[in-house]
Amino acid sequence: MGVLWYKVWSDLWNSKTRTLLAVLSIAAGVFAIGVMFGMSDLLITNLDESHQEVMPPHLNVILGEPVDLDTLLELRHVPGVEDVDPYNSLSILYRLKPQSEWRQGLVFMRDDFDAQKYELVQLRAGDWPERNELGVERMAAQFLGVGIGDEITIKTGDRERTLPITGLIRHPFVPPPQFMDLAVYFMDERGLERLGIPPGKFSAFYVRVTPYSTDYVKEVATGIKSRLAAQNIRVAAFVYQDPDRHWGRTFFDGITLILRLLALISVMVGAVLVYNTLANLITQQRNQIGILKAVGGRIRTITHMYLASALVYGILALALALPLGSLVAFAMTKGFLNLFNIDYSQFEVSSQAIVLQVLSALAAPLLAALPPVLQGARLTVRQAIASYGLGGNFGSNRLDRLVEGIGQRWLPSHYATALGNLFRHKGRLFLTQLVLIAAGSAFLIVMSLMSSISFTLDNIFARQRYDTMLQFSQNQQRARLDTLSRSVDGVEQIELRLVQPASMYLSGQLIKEGGIGSNIMGIPADSTFFRPLMVKGRWIETGDGRAVVITRQTAEREGIQIGDRVTLDLGELGEGEWQVVGVYEPVFASGFVSETIYAPSDSLFKAIRRSNLGSVLYVRTASHTAEYQAAVTDQLKHLFESHNLKVDASQTESELRSQYAFQFSTVTSMLMGLSVVVAVVGGIALMGALSIAVVERTKEIGVLRAIGARSRTILGIFVMEGLLQGVLSWVVSVPISVLASRLVAGSLGEAMFGATLDYRYGWPAVGVWLAVILVISALASILPARGATRISVRDSLAYA
Amino acid sequence: MVTDKSNGNGYPPMIELKDVSKSYWTAAGDFLALKQIDLEIYAGEFVSVIGKSGSGKSTLLNMITGIDRPTVGEVWVNGTALHELDENELAVWRGGNMGIIFQFFQLLPALSLLQNVILPMDLAGKYTRRERRERAEHLLDLVGLVEHGNKLPSMVSGGQQQRAAMARAIANDPTIVIADEPTGNLDSRTAETVFGLFNDLSQQGKTIIIVTHDSSLARRATRTALITDGEIVNEYVAKALPALNPDQLLAATHKVQPRQFEPGAMILVEGKNSDAFYVVSKGTVEVVLPRPNQSYVAVLELGPGKYFGEMEFFHERRNRASIRASRGGPVEVLTMDYETLAALLGESETTREALRQAAARHEQENVEWRDVNE
């Protein structure tokens, strides 16, 4: 092949822009593969390894009140219990400086930090806290900007202590402070005693089960609950954990599936670009192919020559994308792991991602190049050397004549030419449109997803008509709260609800609980604060007796129908039979959320033989701005605390909305980023197609020049063709996205958030995309169009 | 069917087209580019193919090079049926057996002149790597370009590119060299240089076929084939009646009838009625005059392209002399009746005048010969 290898190198080197574009387009896809697959591989491996290292409990039992150690250790005799490891956690308020605001926090206490069995907290710096010392969770320390030696003032009830930080400690199961402002501290038994927790008493404990299975652990949980119930000890909640899978896996599994898919789409889009590039090259070198064949070149020789170019593109792309992808995958993995409080500093690469990157970098361009290369190699000498650019057989079918008719009627002749040129090579038009339509559809689908998210949130908050919520550590009397609340300016209305952990039995069998357990919430039948989205039956009504409304997930999981009767065990408050009158759609139903069963508050009061009390207060304020809601919340908290009414937690409607929006925004940002990449690649594909068109129509350009066409006119023809491509893709993208976005919104919402999104198509985005695609098309057309204006008559008509 | 044959001295033709027709489909319908062409070219011939634009010259050449395939008919080159080879086989065959030179040079722009000349040798796998380079340098030297060998085509003139293309064409030492308008893009001086190179190749014994629109260049070939509307005009009719335009020549080609005569046979007998115009297409004929002893003396030999019977056309329709086939070999003449000739001459005053003058001259010669021989 001798001089032909030189030609291959020369073609690559002399057309640096084309080579660069092709390499970058493949590199983009290979990079995406490296990042998405690498990140998910490293993340999952490290998440699980880190999770397993801390001896995660199979069961986390949260009690209704503190229990002595011996009682808990007795539970070792419950069949299946391997061991128990007790702990305490206490809600507190803290502040960093005397003048600063009180913030919500949590204190963890372990019996003996050096003798932990399960859910190991790890000392990262300093010493374990003793007596009047405090350990701080290291993520919180970083977030708050505190360290060993700093002092924190903590308050619980009316007890206030200022304590020095002596250790930075890692807890494997805390929410990232960016997501939830809840700093976690650590104290020993003696320290907690000073905060009112009697020594030797524990409000929660960890359990591991032998042998482990998801079903058996629930049986053991029932056994534990029964054993404790026999001693009048109430279990507030069970939290189940998979011993092998990190608790954050659910979130990542959904996202990584989508991201991997998008990475594969990126590779395919890059491959389309390689196809276009090789088609461009073959078109430009048709003559040369003809000459090669005229002087003895076989099909195989020509095929090898051009496939070699594609291989070089792939190798260069791999050289660029592989290290970059590995670095970014590592960085993103590190970022996410750090978010989940997992140390990760040792650089490593995913061998799975490396293999996939190599395969995609080499195989994708070769496969993409094969059709145009084979087509070019199979050209006869006559086809390759024959004149083109004038004549041809456009106009030979109905579509062509229709297009011609439209152009003749509505456009000046040179723009009519552009319209006709668009349909001259239908195969190339199809491929270019494929990429542009993919970009347009992706953009519109993402915008519709965002619109649906926004619509869903609007609907959620339209149903939850409150401005702030405060949760007390104990049930409070309504009358007292009412009196106190009304003394705060800005409070317009309140609603107090009783929340009680509940276990549901159907035909005597305990149902599988989703999330971290169920609660029954008493809500006034005539409440204007909340009305969920009903999917079956009805909401509770005035006059209802023991009626309940359950979640869709529970109803589907257990096959519960409207009218069925269920038994609710409310612990020490007794149990009774209730009738299901409705099924509602919860906001988010996955992960660590308890399912709420709604019942009329009057009926609940009757069932528990108490009345007008509750632990969750919903407040409506005079103004609904975020600042006003926060201000009223603070005033209420101060007021309640000053009256020894301990507030465990509070959240305004704005904060909740921001929290939901933040969770969605991570994913929608990634999707939007990817659709931008596809749009840019689409623009490059269009540029390639127009470049081919300029080469093919060199003689036509020469003729136009010879009969008086100015540069402006030549430019206009190709820019018009580019714009028509853009408009055509827009016209097709819209109906595709209308059809697909509902499906995507439904699937994504369910897969990633356990939420059924209320669907709304993003119609304003249609106009936005039209503007965007016109800009992309115009920009993509400029370079080839300018190239066309530089062709001289002499060169073009001598071109052969 | 139009037939154009030449005598290859008994050897079979190097290139033979048998009843070749070629049609193309266009949006406006089928277009017949070549119509039932029969053509024989013998080894060592230097043939020029001329014709107007769109006459089918390049199509004819493409049939011979295998660049295109006949719709109907056969194409044989050096014993190989090109019409039966697939594209790949054609490419390989061309590389080893034929050199092609194009009007627009068609050098690969990314390769130097030297590399362009090496290219066919690389593709054919002929010669060792070292030999290829040495041979390429030698060939460039032959065409006067060795000092420009490392330059890209864009850095040399059109004439130099064409010369490099010629060197490339003969890189694998083919027996046949085909050129499509090789001087079409060159100035006259450069064209002269290039044509000189073709002469050199012809003298080396290669079979050369050139398509050209330049009739002055075409005449420098040993043989000319005129193609009009996809048909080859009979070259002997063209030689005999050069002032006719191509359409008239084609019409004449259609009208003539070939007749064969054995060696020594009488074609025309003096004094008998004459009704046709004759053009010699193969062999030679002798103009013979009677001796007193009733034998004949040959006074003139007429070879292919020469004609007789014109005197009788312009004067009384009685043979003015006897014409016989020479004893050297069989003879073929093309006959045209006087009615057809009259119609043709009616369309071409120039031809009429030329023939009339020729008739007068031959009449004079006839008289002089008789005086000498009596």
PDB file of N, CA and C in Angstrom, chain B residues 155-210:
ATOM      1  N   MET B 155       1.932  22.493  -7.453  1.00  0.00           N
ATOM      2  CA  MET B 155       3.096  23.369  -7.550  1.00  0.00           C
ATOM      3  C   MET B 155       3.745  23.362  -8.930  1.00  0.00           C
ATOM      4  N   VAL B 156       3.143  22.608  -9.878  1.00  0.00           N
ATOM      5  CA  VAL B 156       3.707  22.579 -11.231  1.00  0.00           C
ATOM      6  C   VAL B 156       2.623  22.991 -12.230  1.00  0.00           C
ATOM      7  N   SER B 157       3.050  23.261 -13.462  1.00  0.00           N
ATOM      8  CA  SER B 157       2.109  23.745 -14.480  1.00  0.00           C
ATOM      9  C   SER B 157       1.251  22.593 -15.013  1.00  0.00           C
ATOM     10  N   GLY B 158       0.233  22.978 -15.788  1.00  0.00           N
ATOM     11  CA  GLY B 158      -0.649  21.981 -16.387  1.00  0.00           C
ATOM     12  C   GLY B 158       0.103  21.025 -17.300  1.00  0.00           C
ATOM     13  N   GLY B 159       0.998  21.588 -18.057  1.00  0.00           N
ATOM     14  CA  GLY B 159       1.782  20.748 -18.965  1.00  0.00           C
ATOM     15  C   GLY B 159       2.641  19.745 -18.206  1.00  0.00           C
ATOM     16  N   GLN B 160       3.225  20.235 -17.129  1.00  0.00           N
ATOM     17  CA  GLN B 160       4.063  19.348 -16.323  1.00  0.00           C
ATOM     18  C   GLN B 160       3.215  18.260 -15.649  1.00  0.00           C
ATOM     19  N   GLN B 161       2.019  18.648 -15.230  1.00  0.00           N
ATOM     20  CA  GLN B 161       1.134  17.654 -14.620  1.00  0.00           C
ATOM     21  C   GLN B 161       0.760  16.579 -15.639  1.00  0.00           C
ATOM     22  N   GLN B 162       0.485  17.027 -16.859  1.00  0.00           N
ATOM     23  CA  GLN B 162       0.103  16.052 -17.888  1.00  0.00           C
ATOM     24  C   GLN B 162       1.260  15.127 -18.221  1.00  0.00           C
ATOM     25  N   ARG B 163       2.446  15.667 -18.202  1.00  0.00           N
ATOM     26  CA  ARG B 163       3.611  14.816 -18.480  1.00  0.00           C
ATOM     27  C   ARG B 163       3.799  13.816 -17.345  1.00  0.00           C
ATOM     28  N   ALA B 164       3.571  14.294 -16.127  1.00  0.00           N
ATOM     29  CA  ALA B 164       3.659  13.380 -14.982  1.00  0.00           C
ATOM     30  C   ALA B 164       2.590  12.293 -15.107  1.00  0.00           C
ATOM     31  N   ALA B 165       1.415  12.702 -15.575  1.00  0.00           N
ATOM     32  CA  ALA B 165       0.328  11.733 -15.754  1.00  0.00           C
ATOM     33  C   ALA B 165       0.715  10.696 -16.798  1.00  0.00           C
ATOM     34  N   MET B 166       1.447  11.125 -17.806  1.00  0.00           N
ATOM     35  CA  MET B 166       1.910  10.179 -18.829  1.00  0.00           C
ATOM     36  C   MET B 166       2.918   9.202 -18.225  1.00  0.00           C
ATOM     37  N   ALA B 167       3.785   9.727 -17.390  1.00  0.00           N
ATOM     38  CA  ALA B 167       4.756   8.843 -16.727  1.00  0.00           C
ATOM     39  C   ALA B 167       4.032   7.828 -15.863  1.00  0.00           C
ATOM     40  N   ARG B 168       2.986   8.280 -15.165  1.00  0.00           N
ATOM     41  CA  ARG B 168       2.196   7.371 -14.338  1.00  0.00           C
ATOM     42  C   ARG B 168       1.536   6.311 -15.196  1.00  0.00           C
ATOM     43  N   ALA B 169       1.049   6.742 -16.363  1.00  0.00           N
ATOM     44  CA  ALA B 169       0.319   5.815 -17.235  1.00  0.00           C
ATOM     45  C   ALA B 169       1.194   4.663 -17.702  1.00  0.00           C
ATOM     46  N   ILE B 170       2.488   4.906 -17.840  1.00  0.00           N
ATOM     47  CA  ILE B 170       3.348   3.839 -18.350  1.00  0.00           C
ATOM     48  C   ILE B 170       4.188   3.217 -17.231  1.00  0.00           C
ATOM     49  N   ALA B 171       3.809   3.494 -15.990  1.00  0.00           N
ATOM     50  CA  ALA B 171       4.594   2.994 -14.850  1.00  0.00           C
ATOM     51  C   ALA B 171       4.718   1.480 -14.871  1.00  0.00           C
ATOM     52  N   ASN B 172       3.632   0.792 -15.197  1.00  0.00           N
ATOM     53  CA  ASN B 172       3.660  -0.680 -15.201  1.00  0.00           C
ATOM     54  C   ASN B 172       3.957  -1.238 -16.589  1.00  0.00           C
ATOM     55  N   ASP B 173       4.500  -0.384 -17.481  1.00  0.00           N
ATOM     56  CA  ASP B 173       4.876  -0.786 -18.835  1.00  0.00           C
ATOM     57  C   ASP B 173       3.720  -1.478 -19.563  1.00  0.00           C
ATOM     58  N   PRO B 174       2.591  -0.798 -19.664  1.00  0.00           N
ATOM     59  CA  PRO B 174       1.452  -1.435 -20.322  1.00  0.00           C
ATOM     60  C   PRO B 174       1.656  -1.485 -21.834  1.00  0.00           C
ATOM     61  N   THR B 175       0.928  -2.372 -22.491  1.00  0.00           N
ATOM     62  CA  THR B 175       1.017  -2.456 -23.944  1.00  0.00           C
ATOM     63  C   THR B 175       0.096  -1.441 -24.607  1.00  0.00           C
ATOM     64  N   ILE B 176      -0.872  -0.962 -23.851  1.00  0.00           N
ATOM     65  CA  ILE B 176      -1.860  -0.041 -24.439  1.00  0.00           C
ATOM     66  C   ILE B 176      -1.873   1.237 -23.601  1.00  0.00           C
ATOM     67  N   VAL B 177      -1.894   2.350 -24.292  1.00  0.00           N
ATOM     68  CA  VAL B 177      -2.020   3.649 -23.619  1.00  0.00           C
ATOM     69  C   VAL B 177      -3.222   4.364 -24.206  1.00  0.00           C
ATOM     70  N   ILE B 178      -4.111   4.795 -23.334  1.00  0.00           N
ATOM     71  CA  ILE B 178      -5.338   5.468 -23.762  1.00  0.00           C
ATOM     72  C   ILE B 178      -5.296   6.891 -23.213  1.00  0.00           C
ATOM     73  N   ALA B 179      -5.647   7.837 -24.032  1.00  0.00           N
ATOM     74  CA  ALA B 179      -5.635   9.232 -23.585  1.00  0.00           C
ATOM     75  C   ALA B 179      -6.918   9.920 -24.025  1.00  0.00           C
ATOM     76  N   ASP B 180      -7.592  10.526 -23.079  1.00  0.00           N
ATOM     77  CA  ASP B 180      -8.836  11.246 -23.368  1.00  0.00           C
ATOM     78  C   ASP B 180      -8.563  12.734 -23.345  1.00  0.00           C
ATOM     79  N   GLU B 181      -8.512  13.332 -24.534  1.00  0.00           N
ATOM     80  CA  GLU B 181      -8.231  14.769 -24.668  1.00  0.00           C
ATOM     81  C   GLU B 181      -6.983  15.159 -23.862  1.00  0.00           C
ATOM     82  N   PRO B 182      -5.868  14.514 -24.097  1.00  0.00           N
ATOM     83  CA  PRO B 182      -4.685  14.783 -23.278  1.00  0.00           C
ATOM     84  C   PRO B 182      -4.150  16.191 -23.428  1.00  0.00           C
ATOM     85  N   THR B 183      -4.461  16.843 -24.543  1.00  0.00           N
ATOM     86  CA  THR B 183      -3.944  18.197 -24.741  1.00  0.00           C
ATOM     87  C   THR B 183      -5.062  19.226 -24.644  1.00  0.00           C
ATOM     88  N   GLY B 184      -6.252  18.775 -24.244  1.00  0.00           N
ATOM     89  CA  GLY B 184      -7.421  19.662 -24.240  1.00  0.00           C
ATOM     90  C   GLY B 184      -7.271  20.839 -23.303  1.00  0.00           C
ATOM     91  N   ASN B 185      -6.452  20.663 -22.285  1.00  0.00           N
ATOM     92  CA  ASN B 185      -6.305  21.716 -21.281  1.00  0.00           C
ATOM     93  C   ASN B 185      -4.963  22.410 -21.369  1.00  0.00           C
ATOM     94  N   LEU B 186      -4.271  22.235 -22.498  1.00  0.00           N
ATOM     95  CA  LEU B 186      -2.906  22.762 -22.599  1.00  0.00           C
ATOM     96  C   LEU B 186      -2.802  23.776 -23.736  1.00  0.00           C
ATOM     97  N   ASP B 187      -1.830  24.646 -23.610  1.00  0.00           N
ATOM     98  CA  ASP B 187      -1.578  25.575 -24.712  1.00  0.00           C
ATOM     99  C   ASP B 187      -0.934  24.793 -25.857  1.00  0.00           C
ATOM    100  N   SER B 188      -0.873  25.404 -27.019  1.00  0.00           N
ATOM    101  CA  SER B 188      -0.452  24.671 -28.224  1.00  0.00           C
ATOM    102  C   SER B 188       0.995  24.192 -28.118  1.00  0.00           C
ATOM    103  N   ARG B 189       1.835  24.989 -27.515  1.00  0.00           N
ATOM    104  CA  ARG B 189       3.243  24.594 -27.427  1.00  0.00           C
ATOM    105  C   ARG B 189       3.398  23.376 -26.522  1.00  0.00           C
ATOM    106  N   THR B 190       2.712  23.434 -25.396  1.00  0.00           N
ATOM    107  CA  THR B 190       2.788  22.300 -24.471  1.00  0.00           C
ATOM    108  C   THR B 190       2.126  21.075 -25.083  1.00  0.00           C
ATOM    109  N   ALA B 191       1.052  21.331 -25.807  1.00  0.00           N
ATOM    110  CA  ALA B 191       0.352  20.228 -26.472  1.00  0.00           C
ATOM    111  C   ALA B 191       1.287  19.536 -27.435  1.00  0.00           C
ATOM    112  N   GLU B 192       2.088  20.329 -28.100  1.00  0.00           N
ATOM    113  CA  GLU B 192       3.051  19.786 -29.061  1.00  0.00           C
ATOM    114  C   GLU B 192       4.045  18.885 -28.348  1.00  0.00           C
ATOM    115  N   THR B 193       4.500  19.328 -27.197  1.00  0.00           N
ATOM    116  CA  THR B 193       5.460  18.528 -26.415  1.00  0.00           C
ATOM    117  C   THR B 193       4.835  17.193 -26.014  1.00  0.00           C
ATOM    118  N   VAL B 194       3.610  17.290 -25.546  1.00  0.00           N
ATOM    119  CA  VAL B 194       2.920  16.077 -25.080  1.00  0.00           C
ATOM    120  C   VAL B 194       2.685  15.123 -26.223  1.00  0.00           C
ATOM    121  N   PHE B 195       2.289  15.688 -27.345  1.00  0.00           N
ATOM    122  CA  PHE B 195       2.037  14.830 -28.496  1.00  0.00           C
ATOM    123  C   PHE B 195       3.307  14.147 -28.955  1.00  0.00           C
ATOM    124  N   GLY B 196       4.397  14.881 -28.815  1.00  0.00           N
ATOM    125  CA  GLY B 196       5.676  14.278 -29.164  1.00  0.00           C
ATOM    126  C   GLY B 196       5.957  13.052 -28.314  1.00  0.00           C
ATOM    127  N   LEU B 197       5.580  13.117 -27.059  1.00  0.00           N
ATOM    128  CA  LEU B 197       5.781  11.979 -26.166  1.00  0.00           C
ATOM    129  C   LEU B 197       4.937  10.785 -26.624  1.00  0.00           C
ATOM    130  N   PHE B 198       3.742  11.095 -27.089  1.00  0.00           N
ATOM    131  CA  PHE B 198       2.902  10.005 -27.606  1.00  0.00           C
ATOM    132  C   PHE B 198       3.555   9.351 -28.820  1.00  0.00           C
ATOM    133  N   ASN B 199       4.139  10.164 -29.634  1.00  0.00           N
ATOM    134  CA  ASN B 199       4.855   9.614 -30.808  1.00  0.00           C
ATOM    135  C   ASN B 199       5.950   8.674 -30.366  1.00  0.00           C
ATOM    136  N   ASP B 200       6.678   9.118 -29.342  1.00  0.00           N
ATOM    137  CA  ASP B 200       7.771   8.283 -28.826  1.00  0.00           C
ATOM    138  C   ASP B 200       7.230   6.939 -28.350  1.00  0.00           C
ATOM    139  N   LEU B 201       6.125   6.979 -27.632  1.00  0.00           N
ATOM    140  CA  LEU B 201       5.528   5.735 -27.123  1.00  0.00           C
ATOM    141  C   LEU B 201       5.098   4.842 -28.277  1.00  0.00           C
ATOM    142  N   SER B 202       4.542   5.484 -29.293  1.00  0.00           N
ATOM    143  CA  SER B 202       4.103   4.709 -30.461  1.00  0.00           C
ATOM    144  C   SER B 202       5.292   4.036 -31.129  1.00  0.00           C
ATOM    145  N   GLN B 203       6.378   4.758 -31.183  1.00  0.00           N
ATOM    146  CA  GLN B 203       7.559   4.171 -31.822  1.00  0.00           C
ATOM    147  C   GLN B 203       8.143   3.042 -30.985  1.00  0.00           C
ATOM    148  N   GLN B 204       7.845   3.055 -29.726  1.00  0.00           N
ATOM    149  CA  GLN B 204       8.303   1.944 -28.875  1.00  0.00           C
ATOM    150  C   GLN B 204       7.420   0.703 -29.057  1.00  0.00           C
ATOM    151  N   GLY B 205       6.386   0.848 -29.870  1.00  0.00           N
ATOM    152  CA  GLY B 205       5.540  -0.308 -30.176  1.00  0.00           C
ATOM    153  C   GLY B 205       4.270  -0.377 -29.356  1.00  0.00           C
ATOM    154  N   LYS B 206       4.004   0.654 -28.553  1.00  0.00           N
ATOM    155  CA  LYS B 206       2.774   0.598 -27.761  1.00  0.00           C
ATOM    156  C   LYS B 206       1.589   0.977 -28.646  1.00  0.00           C
ATOM    157  N   THR B 207       0.457   0.436 -28.325  1.00  0.00           N
ATOM    158  CA  THR B 207      -0.776   0.782 -29.011  1.00  0.00           C
ATOM    159  C   THR B 207      -1.344   2.018 -28.335  1.00  0.00           C
ATOM    160  N   ILE B 208      -1.533   3.055 -29.098  1.00  0.00           N
ATOM    161  CA  ILE B 208      -1.974   4.335 -28.520  1.00  0.00           C
ATOM    162  C   ILE B 208      -3.332   4.689 -29.109  1.00  0.00           C
ATOM    163  N   ILE B 209      -4.241   5.063 -28.248  1.00  0.00           N
ATOM    164  CA  ILE B 209      -5.537   5.581 -28.715  1.00  0.00           C
ATOM    165  C   ILE B 209      -5.750   6.915 -28.025  1.00  0.00           C
ATOM    166  N   ILE B 210      -5.981   7.905 -28.839  1.00  0.00           N
ATOM    167  CA  ILE B 210      -6.174   9.260 -28.288  1.00  0.00           C
ATOM    168  C   ILE B 210      -7.513   9.790 -28.764  1.00  0.00           C
TER     169      ILE B 210
END
